[in-house]
Coordinates of C-alpha atoms and ligand atoms in Angstrom, one line a residue:
M1 CA 84.3 84.4 183.5
S2 CA 84.0 87.3 181.0
E3 CA 83.6 87.0 177.2
A4 CA 84.7 89.3 174.2
L5 CA 84.5 89.1 170.5
Y6 CA 87.6 89.6 168.4
D7 CA 88.6 89.2 164.7
L8 CA 92.0 87.9 165.9
V9 CA 93.5 86.7 169.2
I10 CA 97.3 86.3 169.1
I11 CA 98.9 84.1 171.7
G12 CA 102.5 85.4 172.4
G13 CA 103.8 88.9 172.5
G14 CA 107.2 88.4 171.0
P15 CA 108.5 90.0 167.7
G16 CA 106.2 87.6 165.8
G17 CA 103.1 88.2 167.9
Y18 CA 103.3 91.9 168.7
V19 CA 104.2 92.9 165.1
A20 CA 101.4 90.8 163.8
A21 CA 99.0 92.5 166.3
I22 CA 100.0 96.0 165.2
R23 CA 99.7 95.1 161.5
A24 CA 96.3 93.4 162.1
A25 CA 95.0 96.5 163.9
Q26 CA 96.3 98.7 161.1
L27 CA 94.3 96.6 158.7
G28 CA 91.1 97.1 160.7
L29 CA 91.0 93.8 162.6
K30 CA 89.8 93.9 166.2
T31 CA 92.9 92.3 167.8
A32 CA 94.0 91.1 171.2
C33 CA 97.6 89.9 172.1
V34 CA 97.9 87.5 175.0
E35 CA 101.2 87.4 176.8
G36 CA 102.0 85.5 180.0
R37 CA 105.5 86.7 181.0
G38 CA 104.4 90.0 182.3
T39 CA 106.2 92.1 179.7
L40 CA 105.9 92.3 175.9
G41 CA 108.7 91.7 173.4
G42 CA 109.1 88.0 173.9
T43 CA 112.4 86.2 174.1
C44 CA 114.0 88.8 171.8
L45 CA 113.5 91.9 173.9
N46 CA 113.5 90.2 177.4
V47 CA 116.1 87.5 177.3
G48 CA 117.5 87.4 173.7
C49 CA 118.5 89.8 171.0
M50 CA 118.4 93.0 173.0
P51 CA 120.0 92.2 176.4
S52 CA 122.7 90.3 174.5
K53 CA 123.4 93.2 172.2
A54 CA 123.5 95.6 175.1
L55 CA 126.1 93.5 176.8
L56 CA 128.0 92.9 173.5
N57 CA 128.1 96.7 173.1
S58 CA 129.2 97.4 176.7
S59 CA 131.9 94.7 176.7
E60 CA 133.2 95.9 173.4
K61 CA 133.6 99.4 174.9
F62 CA 135.5 97.8 177.8
V63 CA 137.9 96.1 175.5
D64 CA 138.4 99.2 173.5
A65 CA 139.1 101.3 176.6
Q66 CA 141.5 98.6 178.0
K67 CA 143.3 97.7 174.9
H68 CA 142.8 100.1 172.0
F69 CA 142.4 103.6 173.3
A70 CA 146.1 104.0 174.0
E71 CA 146.9 103.7 170.3
H72 CA 144.6 106.6 169.7
G73 CA 146.5 108.6 172.3
I74 CA 143.9 108.3 175.0
K75 CA 145.5 107.2 178.2
G76 CA 144.3 106.1 181.6
S77 CA 143.2 102.8 183.2
V78 CA 139.7 101.6 183.4
E79 CA 138.0 99.1 185.7
L80 CA 134.9 97.0 185.3
D81 CA 131.7 97.8 187.3
L82 CA 129.7 94.7 186.3
E83 CA 126.6 95.7 188.4
T84 CA 126.3 99.0 186.5
M85 CA 126.8 97.2 183.2
L86 CA 124.1 94.7 184.0
G87 CA 121.8 97.5 185.3
R88 CA 122.2 99.4 182.0
K89 CA 121.3 96.2 180.1
D90 CA 118.1 95.8 182.3
K91 CA 117.2 99.4 181.6
V92 CA 117.5 98.9 177.9
V93 CA 115.2 95.9 178.1
D94 CA 112.7 97.8 180.4
D95 CA 112.5 100.8 178.0
L96 CA 112.1 98.6 174.9
T97 CA 109.4 96.4 176.4
K98 CA 107.5 99.4 177.7
G99 CA 107.9 100.9 174.2
V100 CA 106.1 97.8 172.7
E101 CA 103.3 98.2 175.3
F102 CA 102.9 101.8 174.2
L103 CA 102.7 100.8 170.5
L104 CA 100.0 98.2 171.2
K105 CA 98.0 100.8 173.0
K106 CA 98.5 103.4 170.2
N107 CA 97.2 100.9 167.7
K108 CA 94.3 99.9 169.9
V109 CA 95.4 96.3 170.4
D110 CA 94.1 94.8 173.6
Y111 CA 97.1 93.6 175.6
I112 CA 95.8 90.7 177.8
K113 CA 98.1 89.6 180.5
G114 CA 98.0 85.8 181.2
W115 CA 98.7 82.4 179.8
G116 CA 96.5 81.4 176.8
S117 CA 95.3 78.0 175.7
I118 CA 92.8 76.9 173.1
P119 CA 89.9 74.9 174.4
K120 CA 88.4 74.9 170.9
A121 CA 88.8 76.8 167.6
G122 CA 87.2 80.3 168.1
E123 CA 88.1 80.5 171.8
V124 CA 91.2 81.4 173.8
L125 CA 91.2 80.7 177.5
V126 CA 93.4 83.1 179.4
K127 CA 94.6 82.3 183.0
S128 CA 96.2 84.9 185.2
D129 CA 96.5 85.7 188.9
D130 CA 93.4 87.8 188.4
G131 CA 91.3 84.8 187.3
E132 CA 90.2 83.3 184.0
Q133 CA 88.6 84.7 180.9
I134 CA 87.4 83.3 177.5
L135 CA 88.2 85.4 174.4
K136 CA 85.8 84.6 171.6
T137 CA 87.5 85.2 168.2
K138 CA 87.2 84.5 164.5
D139 CA 90.8 83.5 164.2
I140 CA 93.7 82.5 166.5
L141 CA 97.4 83.1 165.8
I142 CA 99.9 81.1 167.8
A143 CA 103.2 83.0 168.3
T144 CA 104.5 81.2 171.4
G145 CA 108.2 81.1 170.3
S146 CA 110.9 78.8 171.5
E147 CA 113.0 77.8 174.5
S148 CA 116.5 76.6 175.0
T149 CA 117.1 72.9 174.1
P150 CA 118.3 71.0 177.2
L151 CA 121.3 68.7 177.0
P152 CA 120.2 65.3 178.3
G153 CA 121.7 64.6 181.8
I154 CA 122.8 68.2 182.4
E155 CA 120.5 70.2 184.6
T156 CA 120.6 74.0 184.3
D157 CA 120.3 76.1 187.5
E158 CA 120.8 79.5 185.8
E159 CA 123.7 80.2 188.2
Q160 CA 126.5 77.7 187.6
I161 CA 125.1 75.8 184.7
V162 CA 123.1 78.3 182.7
T163 CA 121.2 78.8 179.5
S164 CA 121.4 82.1 177.6
T165 CA 119.0 83.6 180.1
G166 CA 121.4 83.0 183.1
A167 CA 124.4 84.0 181.0
L168 CA 122.8 87.5 180.6
S169 CA 122.9 88.0 184.3
L170 CA 125.9 86.3 185.9
K171 CA 126.7 88.0 189.2
K172 CA 130.4 87.9 188.7
V173 CA 132.9 87.3 185.8
P174 CA 133.7 83.6 185.9
E175 CA 137.4 82.7 185.9
H176 CA 136.8 79.8 183.5
M177 CA 133.6 79.4 181.5
V178 CA 132.8 76.5 179.2
V179 CA 130.3 77.1 176.4
I180 CA 128.7 74.0 175.0
G181 CA 127.9 74.6 171.3
A182 CA 129.8 76.9 168.9
G183 CA 126.6 78.4 167.4
V184 CA 125.3 81.9 167.5
I185 CA 124.5 82.1 171.2
G186 CA 127.8 80.4 172.2
L187 CA 129.9 82.8 170.2
E188 CA 128.0 86.0 171.2
L189 CA 127.7 85.3 174.9
G190 CA 131.1 83.6 175.0
S191 CA 132.5 86.8 173.5
V192 CA 130.8 88.9 176.2
W193 CA 132.3 87.1 179.1
S194 CA 135.7 86.6 177.5
R195 CA 135.9 90.4 176.9
L196 CA 135.1 90.9 180.6
G197 CA 138.0 88.7 181.7
A198 CA 136.8 85.1 181.7
Q199 CA 138.8 82.3 180.1
V200 CA 136.2 80.9 177.7
T201 CA 136.4 77.4 176.1
V202 CA 133.9 76.5 173.5
V203 CA 133.1 72.8 173.2
E204 CA 131.5 71.9 169.9
F205 CA 130.2 68.5 168.7
L206 CA 131.1 69.1 165.0
D207 CA 134.5 69.8 163.6
K208 CA 133.7 73.4 162.8
I209 CA 132.0 76.4 164.3
L210 CA 128.7 78.0 163.1
P211 CA 127.6 74.9 161.1
G212 CA 125.7 75.8 157.9
I213 CA 127.6 79.0 157.3
D214 CA 129.8 79.5 154.2
E215 CA 132.8 77.5 155.3
E216 CA 135.5 80.0 154.4
T217 CA 133.7 82.7 156.4
G218 CA 133.3 80.3 159.3
K219 CA 137.1 79.5 159.3
L220 CA 137.9 83.2 159.2
A221 CA 135.5 83.8 162.1
K222 CA 137.2 81.0 164.1
R223 CA 140.7 82.5 163.5
V224 CA 139.6 86.1 164.5
L225 CA 137.7 84.9 167.6
G226 CA 140.7 82.6 168.5
K227 CA 143.0 85.7 168.3
Q228 CA 140.7 87.4 170.8
G229 CA 141.2 84.6 173.3
L230 CA 138.3 82.2 172.7
K231 CA 139.5 78.6 172.9
F232 CA 137.8 76.0 170.7
K233 CA 137.5 72.2 171.4
L234 CA 135.9 70.9 168.2
G235 CA 134.7 67.3 167.6
M236 CA 134.0 67.0 171.4
K237 CA 130.8 66.1 173.3
V238 CA 130.1 66.9 176.9
T239 CA 128.9 63.8 178.7
A240 CA 128.5 65.0 182.3
A241 CA 128.5 68.2 184.3
D242 CA 128.7 67.7 188.1
K243 CA 128.5 70.5 190.6
V244 CA 131.3 70.3 193.2
G245 CA 130.9 73.2 195.5
D246 CA 131.2 76.4 193.5
K247 CA 132.9 74.6 190.6
V248 CA 131.5 72.4 187.9
K249 CA 133.4 69.2 186.8
L250 CA 132.8 68.7 183.1
T251 CA 133.5 65.4 181.4
M252 CA 133.8 65.3 177.7
E253 CA 134.7 62.8 175.0
S254 CA 136.1 63.2 171.6
V255 CA 133.5 62.3 169.0
K256 CA 135.9 60.2 166.8
K257 CA 138.2 58.5 169.2
G258 CA 136.2 58.5 172.4
K259 CA 139.1 60.0 174.3
V260 CA 137.8 61.3 177.7
E261 CA 138.8 64.7 179.1
E262 CA 137.9 66.5 182.3
L263 CA 137.7 70.2 183.1
E264 CA 136.9 72.0 186.3
V265 CA 135.2 75.4 185.6
D266 CA 133.1 78.0 187.3
T267 CA 130.3 78.4 184.8
V268 CA 128.8 76.3 182.0
L269 CA 126.6 77.8 179.3
V270 CA 124.5 75.2 177.4
S271 CA 123.8 76.6 174.0
I272 CA 123.1 73.7 171.7
G273 CA 120.0 75.2 169.9
R274 CA 116.4 76.2 170.6
R275 CA 113.2 74.2 170.3
A276 CA 109.6 75.3 169.6
Y277 CA 107.6 76.2 172.8
T278 CA 104.0 75.1 172.6
S279 CA 103.4 73.7 176.1
G280 CA 100.0 74.1 177.6
L281 CA 98.2 75.3 174.5
G282 CA 96.1 72.2 174.1
L283 CA 97.3 71.6 170.6
E284 CA 97.4 67.7 170.8
E285 CA 93.8 67.7 172.0
L286 CA 92.8 69.9 169.1
G287 CA 94.6 67.7 166.6
V288 CA 97.0 70.4 165.4
A289 CA 99.6 68.7 163.2
M290 CA 103.1 68.9 164.7
E291 CA 106.5 67.4 163.9
R292 CA 108.9 66.9 166.7
G293 CA 107.1 69.7 168.6
V294 CA 107.2 72.1 165.7
I295 CA 103.7 73.3 164.5
Q296 CA 103.2 72.5 160.8
V297 CA 101.6 75.2 158.7
D298 CA 100.7 75.7 155.0
G299 CA 101.9 78.6 152.8
N300 CA 99.4 80.9 154.5
F301 CA 100.5 79.9 158.0
K302 CA 97.3 77.9 158.6
T303 CA 97.7 74.9 160.8
S304 CA 95.8 71.6 160.2
V305 CA 92.8 73.1 162.1
D306 CA 90.6 75.8 160.5
G307 CA 90.8 79.2 162.2
I308 CA 94.2 78.5 163.9
Y309 CA 97.4 79.9 162.4
A310 CA 101.0 79.9 163.7
I311 CA 104.2 81.9 163.0
G312 CA 107.8 82.6 164.2
D313 CA 110.0 80.3 166.2
C314 CA 107.2 77.7 166.8
V315 CA 106.9 76.9 163.1
P316 CA 109.6 75.6 160.7
G317 CA 112.4 78.0 159.4
P318 CA 115.2 80.0 160.9
M319 CA 114.6 81.0 164.5
L320 CA 115.2 84.7 164.0
A321 CA 113.3 87.8 165.2
H322 CA 113.1 89.4 161.8
K323 CA 111.8 86.1 160.3
A324 CA 109.1 85.9 163.0
E325 CA 108.1 89.5 162.2
E326 CA 107.9 88.8 158.4
D327 CA 105.8 85.7 159.1
G328 CA 103.4 87.7 161.3
V329 CA 102.9 90.5 158.8
A330 CA 102.4 88.1 155.9
C331 CA 100.0 86.0 157.9
V332 CA 97.7 88.8 159.0
E333 CA 97.8 90.5 155.6
T334 CA 96.5 87.3 154.1
L335 CA 93.8 87.1 156.8
A336 CA 92.7 90.6 155.9
G337 CA 92.3 89.7 152.3
Q338 CA 95.7 90.9 151.0
K339 CA 98.6 88.9 149.5
G340 CA 101.2 88.3 152.3
H341 CA 104.6 87.0 151.2
V342 CA 107.9 86.1 152.7
N343 CA 111.1 85.3 150.7
Y344 CA 112.7 82.6 152.9
E345 CA 115.6 82.3 150.4
L346 CA 116.7 85.8 151.5
V347 CA 116.5 85.8 155.3
P348 CA 119.8 87.5 156.5
G349 CA 121.7 86.1 159.4
V350 CA 124.0 88.1 161.6
V351 CA 126.3 87.0 164.4
Y352 CA 127.0 90.1 166.5
T353 CA 130.5 89.1 167.5
H354 CA 133.4 91.6 166.9
P355 CA 133.8 91.7 164.0
E356 CA 130.3 90.8 162.9
I357 CA 129.6 87.9 160.7
A358 CA 126.7 88.4 158.2
T359 CA 125.4 86.2 155.5
V360 CA 122.5 85.9 153.1
G361 CA 121.7 83.5 150.3
K362 CA 123.7 80.5 149.2
S363 CA 127.1 79.4 150.6
E364 CA 129.8 78.2 148.2
E365 CA 129.3 74.7 149.5
A366 CA 125.5 74.8 148.8
L367 CA 126.2 76.1 145.2
K368 CA 128.7 73.3 144.6
E369 CA 126.3 70.7 145.9
A370 CA 123.5 72.0 143.7
G371 CA 125.9 72.0 140.7
V372 CA 125.5 75.7 140.0
A373 CA 128.3 77.4 138.1
Y374 CA 129.3 80.6 140.0
N375 CA 131.9 83.4 140.2
V376 CA 133.5 84.6 143.4
G377 CA 134.6 88.2 144.2
K378 CA 136.3 88.9 147.5
F379 CA 137.7 92.1 149.0
P380 CA 139.5 92.3 152.4
F381 CA 138.8 95.1 154.9
S382 CA 142.6 95.5 155.2
A383 CA 142.4 97.2 151.7
N384 CA 139.5 99.5 152.7
S385 CA 140.6 103.0 153.7
R386 CA 137.8 103.6 156.2
A387 CA 138.4 100.2 158.0
R388 CA 142.1 101.1 158.2
A389 CA 141.3 104.5 159.7
M390 CA 139.1 102.8 162.2
G391 CA 141.7 100.2 163.0
E392 CA 139.2 97.5 162.1
S393 CA 140.9 95.7 159.2
D394 CA 140.0 92.0 160.0
G395 CA 137.7 90.2 157.6
Q396 CA 136.4 90.4 154.0
V397 CA 133.4 90.7 151.8
K398 CA 132.6 87.7 149.6
I399 CA 130.1 87.8 146.8
L400 CA 129.0 84.7 144.9
S401 CA 127.2 85.3 141.6
D402 CA 125.8 83.1 138.8
A403 CA 128.5 82.4 136.2
T404 CA 126.1 83.0 133.3
S405 CA 123.6 85.7 134.4
D406 CA 125.8 87.4 137.1
K407 CA 122.8 87.3 139.4
V408 CA 124.0 87.6 143.1
L409 CA 123.4 84.2 144.8
G410 CA 125.1 84.7 148.1
V411 CA 126.9 87.4 150.2
H412 CA 129.1 86.5 153.2
I413 CA 130.7 89.3 155.2
I414 CA 133.0 89.2 158.2
G415 CA 134.1 92.6 159.3
P416 CA 133.2 95.9 160.9
A417 CA 129.4 96.6 160.7
A418 CA 128.9 93.5 158.5
G419 CA 125.3 93.3 159.6
E420 CA 124.5 96.8 158.3
L421 CA 126.6 96.3 155.1
L422 CA 124.6 93.2 154.3
S423 CA 121.4 95.1 153.9
E424 CA 122.6 96.5 150.6
A425 CA 123.2 93.0 149.3
V426 CA 119.8 91.7 150.6
A427 CA 118.0 94.6 148.7
V428 CA 119.9 93.9 145.5
M429 CA 119.2 90.2 145.7
E430 CA 115.5 90.8 146.5
F431 CA 115.3 92.7 143.2
G432 CA 117.2 89.9 141.4
G433 CA 120.2 92.2 140.8
S434 CA 123.7 91.3 139.6
A435 CA 127.2 91.8 141.0
E436 CA 127.6 94.3 138.1
D437 CA 124.6 96.3 139.5
I438 CA 126.5 96.7 142.8
A439 CA 129.8 97.3 141.0
R440 CA 128.2 100.2 139.0
T441 CA 126.5 101.8 142.0
C442 CA 128.3 104.9 143.4
H443 CA 129.3 104.2 147.0
S444 CA 130.4 107.1 149.3
H445 CA 134.0 107.5 150.2
P446 CA 135.5 106.7 152.6
G447 CA 133.0 104.1 153.5
L448 CA 133.0 100.5 154.7
S449 CA 130.4 99.8 151.9
E450 CA 133.2 100.4 149.4
A451 CA 134.4 97.0 150.3
V452 CA 131.0 95.6 149.1
K453 CA 131.5 97.5 145.8
E454 CA 135.1 96.3 145.4
A455 CA 134.0 92.6 146.1
A456 CA 131.4 93.1 143.3
L457 CA 134.1 94.4 141.0
A458 CA 136.3 91.5 142.0
V459 CA 133.6 89.1 140.6
D460 CA 134.7 90.4 137.2
R461 CA 138.4 90.6 138.3
R462 CA 138.5 94.4 138.2
A463 CA 138.7 95.5 141.8
I464 CA 140.7 98.7 142.1
H465 CA 142.3 98.7 145.5
I466 CA 143.8 95.2 145.5
Ligands
FAD1 P1 109.3 84.7 171.2 O1 110.1 85.9 171.1 O2 109.9 83.6 171.9 O3 107.9 85.1 171.9 C1 107.0 84.2 172.3 C2 106.2 84.8 173.5 O4 105.1 84.0 173.7 C3 107.0 84.8 174.8 O5 107.1 86.1 175.4 C4 106.3 83.8 175.7 O6 106.2 84.3 177.1 C5 104.9 83.9 175.1 N1 104.0 82.7 175.4 C6 104.4 81.4 175.2 N2 103.3 80.6 175.4 C7 102.3 81.4 175.8 C8 101.0 81.2 176.2 N3 100.5 80.0 176.3 N4 100.2 82.3 176.6 C9 100.7 83.5 176.6 N5 102.0 83.8 176.2 C10 102.8 82.8 175.8 N6 117.2 86.7 166.8 C11 117.6 87.7 165.9 O7 117.0 87.9 164.8 N7 118.7 88.5 166.2 C12 119.3 88.4 167.4 O8 120.3 89.1 167.6 C13 118.9 87.4 168.3 N8 119.6 87.2 169.4 C14 119.2 86.3 170.3 C15 119.9 86.1 171.5 C16 119.5 85.1 172.4 C17 120.3 85.0 173.7 C18 118.4 84.3 172.1 C19 117.9 83.3 173.1 C20 117.7 84.5 171.0 C21 118.1 85.4 170.0 N9 117.4 85.6 168.8 C22 117.8 86.6 167.9 C23 116.2 84.8 168.4 C24 114.9 85.6 168.7 O9 114.9 85.9 170.0 C25 113.7 84.7 168.3 O10 113.9 84.2 167.0 C26 112.5 85.6 168.4 O11 112.3 86.1 169.7 C27 111.3 84.7 168.0 O12 110.1 85.5 168.1 P2 108.7 84.8 168.4 O13 107.7 85.9 168.4 O14 108.4 83.7 167.4 O15 108.8 84.2 169.8
NAI2 P1 122.8 77.1 167.2 O1 121.9 76.1 166.4 O2 123.2 78.3 166.5 O3 124.1 76.3 167.6 C1 124.1 75.2 168.4 C2 125.5 74.6 168.2 O4 125.6 73.5 169.2 C3 125.8 73.9 166.9 O5 127.1 74.3 166.4 C4 125.7 72.4 167.2 O6 126.5 71.6 166.3 C5 126.2 72.4 168.6 N1 125.8 71.2 169.4 C6 124.6 70.6 169.4 N2 124.6 69.6 170.3 C7 125.8 69.6 170.9 C8 126.4 68.9 171.9 N3 125.7 67.9 172.5 N4 127.6 69.1 172.3 C9 128.3 70.2 171.7 N5 127.8 70.9 170.7 C10 126.6 70.7 170.3 O7 122.0 77.3 168.6 P2 122.2 78.4 169.7 O8 123.6 79.0 169.6 O9 121.8 77.8 171.0 O10 121.2 79.5 169.3 C11 119.8 79.1 169.1 C12 119.1 80.0 168.1 O11 118.9 81.3 168.6 C13 120.0 80.2 166.8 O12 119.9 79.2 165.9 C14 119.4 81.5 166.3 O13 118.3 81.1 165.5 C15 118.9 82.2 167.5 N6 119.9 83.3 167.8 C16 120.2 84.2 166.9 C17 121.1 85.2 167.1 C18 121.4 86.2 166.1 O14 120.7 86.3 165.1 N7 122.4 87.0 166.2 C19 121.8 85.3 168.4 C20 121.5 84.2 169.3 C21 120.5 83.3 169.0

């Protein structure tokens, strides 16, 4: 057993952990990052954000080549080579995870391979195939992330009944795939396999998709995705999934009337949410306060035990990579004597379907419920010249601003490059800006961002192109 002395040992090398490690090292803290999966980058780089975006991109190109190239005067038939597509995705992941390893080395962070646990404050025990070691440290940061929430009674095998991890590596395109849960994973990975030729049915417990999103934007999303071929069964719960040979027999029940339906499909994706992952850390024994498995922290990310901090998916808040990164930076800046800060009111959320769905701030429903008087400005991409030239005219920009001060309170975009367009709104909102500020800012022509400007003009009923 060997010993070392660190200022900070981080358990978990995902976007929360590795970014915190780099920032801590920049601030002069002697830092180690412990990761058990064998590669850095966490869920996000290995089995989350990045492989899903690689497949979303590839499958979008396939649909373009199949269905849209001809209208541009580009002719010829294309066929799918799934193995190559999956291989490309794996290479993207491999390059990115190695990139993170390089960054840790460059910043002189010790990357310790193995599974960490906390026998007591000030010590991290790391177990790997090479043996065990104790890392002595002033502070410990837990960044162990999350895992897929299981659906009781339905066992996943990552081949026929899969979580998002299995859905990133299916060996062939299913004829019929059922996605349980019309959330972010269901819509993104459902889109991938639907574009590649599967019939995709999304079964959702609630009577709407993407719960929590601005309702009008959610309805538009359902309409556009429906046009692309995704079928939705809303207000339904799956009660059983039985494997029968190479098929899965699904039994579901309508939530209101209890009417039972059966479906025989090839693949089932269970995507009903994610839960904090803290197994094996020894937190119960240490007395770290948790609520339903989620580590409880104060405003400086400190747990109920001195010297132990936590960030990212394993603490409360949206389970997003950029939120985990912001947590990590704010936490270690505070540890280094600076003033770390995260504005949780303005964490953007993007669903990378086609078109993308991007939102920040309050929905119309939330403003109504809070009794806030607001103005709405909307602008459709069908009236934006660049979107028309691209043949991407589905969707709209919607801006909600305070009726008295005009301060922007929420922005909801469904349309081409919505995720990138949203950044302008997030920056304006971070500075407490108004719709008028966006409306009076010069936007280049012809640009998709002109739709954001026009929506801001529409708040004051003076949009030009509609
Ligand atoms: P994680 O990324 O989960 O990293 C935690 C790491 O800790 C893991 O590598 C794990 O192996 C390691 N670990 C756990 N316990 C131990 C231990 N005891 N010892 C050592 N190591 C340990 N978010 C977005 O913002 N945008 C997206 O487009 C997006 N797409 C997604 C797509 C999918 C399919 C999924 C599943 C998630 C997606 N997410 C996305 C969510 C995003 O992946 C997470 O919010 C993010 O990874 C959380 O970062 P984290 O550092 O908190 O945890
Ligand atoms: P989610 O919380 O987004 O959606 C889960 C959906 O399943 C909800 O609509 C819920 O009502 C429904 N549901 C719950 N129980 C059900 C049941 N028994 N039967 C039918 N439907 C049921 O969760 P998801 O899609 O699994 O994603 C997990 C998290 O991963 C997201 O919340 C997000 O934080 C992160 N993520 C982010 C992405 C992005 O930023 N682009 C992409 C993918 C994941």
